[in-house]
PDB file of C-alpha atoms in Angstrom:
ATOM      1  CA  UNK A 653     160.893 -94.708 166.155  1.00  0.00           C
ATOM      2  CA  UNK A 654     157.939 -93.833 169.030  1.00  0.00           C
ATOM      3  CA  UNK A 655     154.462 -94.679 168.205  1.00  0.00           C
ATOM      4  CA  UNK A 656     152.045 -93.614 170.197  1.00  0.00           C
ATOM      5  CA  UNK A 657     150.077 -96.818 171.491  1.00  0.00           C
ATOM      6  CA  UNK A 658     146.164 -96.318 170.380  1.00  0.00           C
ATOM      7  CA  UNK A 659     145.271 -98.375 174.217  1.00  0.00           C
ATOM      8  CA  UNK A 660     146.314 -99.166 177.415  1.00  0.00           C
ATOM      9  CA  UNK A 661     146.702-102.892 176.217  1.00  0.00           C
ATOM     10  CA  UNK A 662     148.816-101.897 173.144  1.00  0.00           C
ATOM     11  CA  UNK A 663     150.914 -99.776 175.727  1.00  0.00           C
ATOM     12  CA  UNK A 664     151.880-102.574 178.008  1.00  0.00           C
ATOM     13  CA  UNK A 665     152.161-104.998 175.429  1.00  0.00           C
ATOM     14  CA  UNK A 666     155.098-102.399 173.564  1.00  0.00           C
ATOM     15  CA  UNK A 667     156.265-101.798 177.218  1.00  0.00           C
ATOM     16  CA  UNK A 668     156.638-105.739 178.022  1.00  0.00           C
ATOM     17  CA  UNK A 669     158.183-106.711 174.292  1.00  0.00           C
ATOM     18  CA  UNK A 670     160.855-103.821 175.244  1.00  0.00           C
ATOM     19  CA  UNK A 671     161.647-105.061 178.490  1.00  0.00           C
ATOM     20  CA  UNK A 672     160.449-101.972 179.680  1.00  0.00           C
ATOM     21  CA  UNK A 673     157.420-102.953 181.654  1.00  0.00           C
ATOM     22  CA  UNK A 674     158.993-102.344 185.013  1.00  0.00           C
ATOM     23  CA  UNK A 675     160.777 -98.923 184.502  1.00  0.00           C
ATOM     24  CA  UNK A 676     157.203 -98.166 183.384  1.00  0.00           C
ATOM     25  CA  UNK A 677     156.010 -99.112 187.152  1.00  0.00           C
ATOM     26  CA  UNK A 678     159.183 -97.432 188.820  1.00  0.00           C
ATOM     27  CA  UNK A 679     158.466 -93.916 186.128  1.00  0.00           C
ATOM     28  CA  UNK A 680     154.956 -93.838 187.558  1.00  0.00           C
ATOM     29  CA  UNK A 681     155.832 -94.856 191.197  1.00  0.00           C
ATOM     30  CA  UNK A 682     158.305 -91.384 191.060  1.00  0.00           C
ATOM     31  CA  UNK A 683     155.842 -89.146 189.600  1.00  0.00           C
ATOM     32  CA  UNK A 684     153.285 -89.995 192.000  1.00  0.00           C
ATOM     33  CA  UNK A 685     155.161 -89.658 194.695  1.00  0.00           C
ATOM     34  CA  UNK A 686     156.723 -86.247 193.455  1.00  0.00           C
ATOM     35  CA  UNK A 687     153.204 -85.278 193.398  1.00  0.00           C
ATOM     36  CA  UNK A 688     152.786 -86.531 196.980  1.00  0.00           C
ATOM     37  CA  UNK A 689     150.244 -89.253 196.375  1.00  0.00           C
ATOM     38  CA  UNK A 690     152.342 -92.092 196.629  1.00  0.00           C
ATOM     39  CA  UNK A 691     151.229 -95.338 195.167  1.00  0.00           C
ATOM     40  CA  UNK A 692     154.079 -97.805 195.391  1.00  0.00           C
ATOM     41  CA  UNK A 693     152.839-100.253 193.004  1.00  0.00           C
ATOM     42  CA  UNK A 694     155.381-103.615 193.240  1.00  0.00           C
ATOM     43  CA  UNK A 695     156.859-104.536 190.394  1.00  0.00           C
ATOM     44  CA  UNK A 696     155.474-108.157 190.623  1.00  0.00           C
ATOM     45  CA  UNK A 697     151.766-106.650 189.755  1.00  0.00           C
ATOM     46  CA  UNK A 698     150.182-107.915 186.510  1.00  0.00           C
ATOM     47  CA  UNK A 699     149.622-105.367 183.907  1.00  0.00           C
ATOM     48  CA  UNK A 700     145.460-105.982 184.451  1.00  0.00           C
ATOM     49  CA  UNK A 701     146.332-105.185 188.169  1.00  0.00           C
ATOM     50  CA  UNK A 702     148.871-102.261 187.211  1.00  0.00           C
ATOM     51  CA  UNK A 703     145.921-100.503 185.360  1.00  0.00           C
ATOM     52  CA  UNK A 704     143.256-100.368 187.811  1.00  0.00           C
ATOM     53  CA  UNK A 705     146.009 -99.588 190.854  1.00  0.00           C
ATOM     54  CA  UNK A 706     146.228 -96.680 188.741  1.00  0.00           C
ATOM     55  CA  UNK A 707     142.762 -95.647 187.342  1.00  0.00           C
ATOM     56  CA  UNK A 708     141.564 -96.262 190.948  1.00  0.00           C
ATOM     57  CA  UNK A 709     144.265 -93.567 192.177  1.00  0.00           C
ATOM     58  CA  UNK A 710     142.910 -91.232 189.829  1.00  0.00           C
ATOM     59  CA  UNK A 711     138.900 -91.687 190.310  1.00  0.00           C
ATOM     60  CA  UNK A 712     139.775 -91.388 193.878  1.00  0.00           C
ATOM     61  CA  UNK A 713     141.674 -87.665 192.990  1.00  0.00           C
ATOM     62  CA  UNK A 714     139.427 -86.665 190.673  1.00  0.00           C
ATOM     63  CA  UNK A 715     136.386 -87.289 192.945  1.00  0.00           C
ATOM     64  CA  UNK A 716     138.139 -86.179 196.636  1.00  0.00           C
ATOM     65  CA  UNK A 717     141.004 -84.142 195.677  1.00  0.00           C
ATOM     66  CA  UNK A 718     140.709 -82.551 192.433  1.00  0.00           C
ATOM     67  CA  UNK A 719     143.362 -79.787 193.104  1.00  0.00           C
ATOM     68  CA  UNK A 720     145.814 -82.736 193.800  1.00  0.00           C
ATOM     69  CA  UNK A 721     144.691 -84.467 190.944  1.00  0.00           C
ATOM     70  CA  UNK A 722     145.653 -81.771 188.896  1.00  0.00           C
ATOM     71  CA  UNK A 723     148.925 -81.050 190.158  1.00  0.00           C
ATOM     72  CA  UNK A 724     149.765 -84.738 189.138  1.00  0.00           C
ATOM     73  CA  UNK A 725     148.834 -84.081 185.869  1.00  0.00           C
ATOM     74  CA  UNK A 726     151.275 -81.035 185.766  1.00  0.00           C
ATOM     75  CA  UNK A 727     154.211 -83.562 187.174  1.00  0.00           C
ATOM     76  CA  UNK A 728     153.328 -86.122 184.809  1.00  0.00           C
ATOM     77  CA  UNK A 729     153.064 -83.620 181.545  1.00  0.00           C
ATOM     78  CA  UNK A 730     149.722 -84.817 180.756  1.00  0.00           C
ATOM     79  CA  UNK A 731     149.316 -82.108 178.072  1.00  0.00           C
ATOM     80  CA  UNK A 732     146.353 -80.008 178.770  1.00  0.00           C
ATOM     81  CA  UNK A 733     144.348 -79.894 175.569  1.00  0.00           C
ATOM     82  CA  UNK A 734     143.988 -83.773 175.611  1.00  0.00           C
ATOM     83  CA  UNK A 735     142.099 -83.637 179.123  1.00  0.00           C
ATOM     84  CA  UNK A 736     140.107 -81.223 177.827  1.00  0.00           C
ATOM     85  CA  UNK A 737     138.886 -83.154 175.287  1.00  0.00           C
ATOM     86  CA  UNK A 738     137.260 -85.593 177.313  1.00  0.00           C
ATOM     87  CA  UNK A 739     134.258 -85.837 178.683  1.00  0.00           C
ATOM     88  CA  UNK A 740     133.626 -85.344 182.168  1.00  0.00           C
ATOM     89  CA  UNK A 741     130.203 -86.883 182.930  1.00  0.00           C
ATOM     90  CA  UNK A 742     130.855 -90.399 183.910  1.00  0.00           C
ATOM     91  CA  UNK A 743     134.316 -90.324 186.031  1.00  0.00           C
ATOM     92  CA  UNK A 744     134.561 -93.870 186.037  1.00  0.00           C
ATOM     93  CA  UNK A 745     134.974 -93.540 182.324  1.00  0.00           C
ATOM     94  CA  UNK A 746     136.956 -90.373 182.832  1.00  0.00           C
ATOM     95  CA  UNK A 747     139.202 -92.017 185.236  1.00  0.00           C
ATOM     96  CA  UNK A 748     139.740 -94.560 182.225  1.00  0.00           C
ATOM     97  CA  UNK A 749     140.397 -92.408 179.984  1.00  0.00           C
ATOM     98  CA  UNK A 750     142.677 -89.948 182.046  1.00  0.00           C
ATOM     99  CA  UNK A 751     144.357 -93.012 183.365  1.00  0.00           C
ATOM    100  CA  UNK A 752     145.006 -93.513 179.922  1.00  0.00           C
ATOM    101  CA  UNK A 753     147.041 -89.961 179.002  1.00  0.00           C
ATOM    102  CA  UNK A 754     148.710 -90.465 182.332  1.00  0.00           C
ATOM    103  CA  UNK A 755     149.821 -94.150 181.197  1.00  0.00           C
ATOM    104  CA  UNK A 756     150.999 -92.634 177.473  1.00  0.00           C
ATOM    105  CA  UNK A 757     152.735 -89.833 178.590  1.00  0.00           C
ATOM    106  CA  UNK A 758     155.126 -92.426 181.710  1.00  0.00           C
ATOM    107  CA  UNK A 759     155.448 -94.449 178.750  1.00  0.00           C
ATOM    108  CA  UNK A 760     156.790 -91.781 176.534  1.00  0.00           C
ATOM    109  CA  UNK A 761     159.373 -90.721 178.973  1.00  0.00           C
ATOM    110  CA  UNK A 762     160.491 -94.411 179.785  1.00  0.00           C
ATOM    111  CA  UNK A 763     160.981 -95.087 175.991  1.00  0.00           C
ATOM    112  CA  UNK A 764     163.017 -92.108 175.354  1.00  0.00           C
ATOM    113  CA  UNK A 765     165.070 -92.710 177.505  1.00  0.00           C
ATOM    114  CA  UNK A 766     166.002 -95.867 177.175  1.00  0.00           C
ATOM    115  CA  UNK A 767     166.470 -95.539 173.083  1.00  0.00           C
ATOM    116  CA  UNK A 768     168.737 -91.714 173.980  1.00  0.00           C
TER     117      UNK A 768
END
């Protein structure tokens, strides 16, 4: 059955004990680029590595190009009461936490289906 991981570390460490680590990388490689901000991550990248590549992405959106930043979220699914829970003050901890949601929600969709 899905659980939700409570972290980013809990998420990649369910994603790697699944052998699902790298259809994680390829789910969010496809989304981004459907979104058309590629970000062709390799699948050799360390999970460390994997998590800023992304968080990076998305303080660079969310500070330079907010409207595309949003449209990812659409593409993704992020749903929209969860980002509007958080607080936007610091968006270097925004960008954590978004990167976060973004993270969950790839995961979600790679778990699924694989186990239907």
């Amino acid at each position: 059955m899905y659980s939700p991981p409570a972290n980013i570390d809990s998420l990649i460490s369910q994603a790697e004990e699944e052998d699902l680590y790298f259809k994680l990388i390829e789910q969010v490689n496809k989304d981004f680029a459907l979104a058309n901000e590629p970000l062709d991550v390799p699948t050799s990248i360390f999970p460390f590595e994997f998590k800023n590549l992304v968080q990076e992405k998305i303080y660079k959106l969310i500070q330079y190009k907010f409207a595309e930043y949003l449209n990812l979220l659409y593409i993704i699914d992020v749903p929209e009461e969860q980002i509007k829970k958080l607080d936007g003050s610091d968006l270097v901890e925004l960008s954590e936490q978004v990167t976060f949601l973004v993270l969950k929600r790839e995961w979600q969709k790679v778990w699924f289906r694989n186990k239907y």
